[in-house]
């Protein structure tokens, strides 16, 4: 199953990582980190999240992630999907509320693989 394949990957980027603890971008970032994943925060608004460096885009990361967890609105997500495809990242985890028909078509057009599920539930 694709969801299990993604969860076995150990290097993730959280697009939409957030400094505010009540936000899903923060909860997801912390949960993945606490579960032993190598996780990178991506958000052009912040310099750091939870004391870790936060990157403005996927190209700035010190390592190419195996999976991208999307925690941004569909209109903000488009540019990150294009960047992921350019970097050769094919696994996209879409949190509830981060996808629409346009995003799903873009994922198909770019040849990416996606799961639509809450990673907080999947990584209990």
mmCIF file of C-alpha atoms in Angstrom:
data_model
loop_
_atom_site.group_PDB
_atom_site.id
_atom_site.type_symbol
_atom_site.label_atom_id
_atom_site.label_comp_id
_atom_site.label_asym_id
_atom_site.label_seq_id
_atom_site.Cartn_x
_atom_site.Cartn_y
_atom_site.Cartn_z
ATOM 1 C CA UNK A 1 0.000 0.000 0.000
ATOM 2 C CA UNK A 2 1.293 3.467 -0.941
ATOM 3 C CA UNK A 3 0.654 4.916 2.529
ATOM 4 C CA UNK A 4 2.851 2.238 4.154
ATOM 5 C CA UNK A 5 5.565 2.718 1.527
ATOM 6 C CA UNK A 6 5.703 6.431 2.311
ATOM 7 C CA UNK A 7 5.744 5.892 6.071
ATOM 8 C CA UNK A 8 8.779 3.606 5.653
ATOM 9 C CA UNK A 9 10.722 6.479 4.070
ATOM 10 C CA UNK A 10 12.773 8.303 6.681
ATOM 11 C CA UNK A 11 13.495 11.745 5.169
ATOM 12 C CA UNK A 12 10.475 14.070 5.030
ATOM 13 C CA UNK A 13 9.793 17.744 4.409
ATOM 14 C CA UNK A 14 6.760 19.437 5.947
ATOM 15 C CA UNK A 15 5.605 22.178 3.571
ATOM 16 C CA UNK A 16 3.694 24.615 5.738
ATOM 17 C CA UNK A 17 5.546 23.838 8.965
ATOM 18 C CA UNK A 18 4.449 26.384 11.529
ATOM 19 C CA UNK A 19 5.798 27.920 14.741
ATOM 20 C CA UNK A 20 2.362 28.087 16.360
ATOM 21 C CA UNK A 21 1.813 24.913 18.359
ATOM 22 C CA UNK A 22 -1.942 24.799 17.748
ATOM 23 C CA UNK A 23 -1.404 24.645 13.961
ATOM 24 C CA UNK A 24 -1.290 21.343 12.095
ATOM 25 C CA UNK A 25 1.970 22.354 10.414
ATOM 26 C CA UNK A 26 3.585 22.407 13.847
ATOM 27 C CA UNK A 27 1.906 19.248 15.170
ATOM 28 C CA UNK A 28 2.885 17.241 12.083
ATOM 29 C CA UNK A 29 6.468 18.509 12.132
ATOM 30 C CA UNK A 30 6.844 17.590 15.824
ATOM 31 C CA UNK A 31 5.132 14.208 15.461
ATOM 32 C CA UNK A 32 7.372 13.106 12.583
ATOM 33 C CA UNK A 33 10.461 14.321 14.428
ATOM 34 C CA UNK A 34 9.423 12.510 17.625
ATOM 35 C CA UNK A 35 8.810 9.318 15.618
ATOM 36 C CA UNK A 36 12.453 9.362 14.479
ATOM 37 C CA UNK A 37 12.038 10.775 10.989
ATOM 38 C CA UNK A 38 14.631 13.148 9.566
ATOM 39 C CA UNK A 39 12.259 16.023 8.921
ATOM 40 C CA UNK A 40 12.769 19.467 7.433
ATOM 41 C CA UNK A 41 10.518 22.479 7.948
ATOM 42 C CA UNK A 42 9.569 24.374 4.780
ATOM 43 C CA UNK A 43 7.797 27.715 5.075
ATOM 44 C CA UNK A 44 8.958 30.993 3.493
ATOM 45 C CA UNK A 45 7.476 32.938 6.434
ATOM 46 C CA UNK A 46 9.742 31.529 9.175
ATOM 47 C CA UNK A 47 13.482 31.265 9.811
ATOM 48 C CA UNK A 48 12.997 28.518 12.402
ATOM 49 C CA UNK A 49 10.379 26.077 13.655
ATOM 50 C CA UNK A 50 10.756 24.365 17.039
ATOM 51 C CA UNK A 51 14.363 25.565 17.251
ATOM 52 C CA UNK A 52 15.267 24.035 13.865
ATOM 53 C CA UNK A 53 16.143 25.932 10.704
ATOM 54 C CA UNK A 54 13.141 26.499 8.462
ATOM 55 C CA UNK A 55 13.703 26.626 4.708
ATOM 56 C CA UNK A 56 11.932 28.853 2.183
ATOM 57 C CA UNK A 57 11.558 26.127 -0.444
ATOM 58 C CA UNK A 58 12.445 22.515 -1.231
ATOM 59 C CA UNK A 59 15.517 23.507 -3.253
ATOM 60 C CA UNK A 60 17.075 25.085 -0.140
ATOM 61 C CA UNK A 61 17.026 21.858 1.877
ATOM 62 C CA UNK A 62 20.403 20.285 2.729
ATOM 63 C CA UNK A 63 19.054 16.889 1.623
ATOM 64 C CA UNK A 64 16.397 15.911 -0.914
ATOM 65 C CA UNK A 65 13.454 14.492 1.045
ATOM 66 C CA UNK A 66 11.864 11.181 0.090
ATOM 67 C CA UNK A 67 8.362 12.375 1.024
ATOM 68 C CA UNK A 68 6.757 15.804 1.140
ATOM 69 C CA UNK A 69 3.928 16.370 3.598
ATOM 70 C CA UNK A 70 1.710 19.179 2.336
ATOM 71 C CA UNK A 71 0.105 21.373 5.001
ATOM 72 C CA UNK A 72 -0.742 24.336 2.756
ATOM 73 C CA UNK A 73 -3.819 25.332 0.770
ATOM 74 C CA UNK A 74 -4.135 23.951 -2.768
ATOM 75 C CA UNK A 75 -3.330 27.339 -4.332
ATOM 76 C CA UNK A 76 -0.091 27.558 -2.339
ATOM 77 C CA UNK A 77 0.773 23.918 -2.955
ATOM 78 C CA UNK A 78 1.072 24.109 -6.741
ATOM 79 C CA UNK A 79 4.524 25.687 -6.812
ATOM 80 C CA UNK A 80 5.854 23.110 -4.323
ATOM 81 C CA UNK A 81 4.565 20.235 -6.457
ATOM 82 C CA UNK A 82 6.378 21.606 -9.504
ATOM 83 C CA UNK A 83 9.538 21.982 -7.439
ATOM 84 C CA UNK A 84 9.183 18.434 -6.081
ATOM 85 C CA UNK A 85 8.914 17.040 -9.598
ATOM 86 C CA UNK A 86 12.021 19.001 -10.692
ATOM 87 C CA UNK A 87 13.968 17.633 -7.710
ATOM 88 C CA UNK A 88 12.860 14.050 -8.374
ATOM 89 C CA UNK A 89 10.674 13.763 -5.263
ATOM 90 C CA UNK A 90 7.752 11.549 -6.215
ATOM 91 C CA UNK A 91 5.947 10.922 -2.896
ATOM 92 C CA UNK A 92 3.454 13.573 -1.796
ATOM 93 C CA UNK A 93 1.411 13.198 1.401
ATOM 94 C CA UNK A 94 -1.649 15.456 1.262
ATOM 95 C CA UNK A 95 -3.214 16.437 4.568
ATOM 96 C CA UNK A 96 -7.006 16.992 4.640
ATOM 97 C CA UNK A 97 -7.818 20.380 3.102
ATOM 98 C CA UNK A 98 -4.620 20.623 1.061
ATOM 99 C CA UNK A 99 -5.929 19.226 -2.201
ATOM 100 C CA UNK A 100 -8.620 19.841 -4.778
ATOM 101 C CA UNK A 101 -9.296 18.626 -8.330
ATOM 102 C CA UNK A 102 -6.624 20.950 -9.747
ATOM 103 C CA UNK A 103 -3.934 19.680 -7.354
ATOM 104 C CA UNK A 104 -4.853 16.056 -8.074
ATOM 105 C CA UNK A 105 -4.637 16.695 -11.827
ATOM 106 C CA UNK A 106 -1.273 18.430 -11.381
ATOM 107 C CA UNK A 107 0.030 15.442 -9.386
ATOM 108 C CA UNK A 108 -1.087 13.094 -12.192
ATOM 109 C CA UNK A 109 0.375 15.349 -14.900
ATOM 110 C CA UNK A 110 3.725 15.507 -13.074
ATOM 111 C CA UNK A 111 3.790 11.734 -12.529
ATOM 112 C CA UNK A 112 3.857 12.050 -8.735
ATOM 113 C CA UNK A 113 2.343 9.574 -6.265
ATOM 114 C CA UNK A 114 0.070 10.861 -3.517
ATOM 115 C CA UNK A 115 -1.769 9.782 -0.415
ATOM 116 C CA UNK A 116 -4.664 11.809 0.976
ATOM 117 C CA UNK A 117 -4.707 11.135 4.718
ATOM 118 C CA UNK A 118 -3.820 12.654 8.066
ATOM 119 C CA UNK A 119 -0.255 11.705 8.978
ATOM 120 C CA UNK A 120 -1.045 12.386 12.646
ATOM 121 C CA UNK A 121 -3.488 9.458 12.555
ATOM 122 C CA UNK A 122 -1.275 7.264 10.361
ATOM 123 C CA UNK A 123 1.754 7.522 12.697
ATOM 124 C CA UNK A 124 0.106 6.649 16.031
#
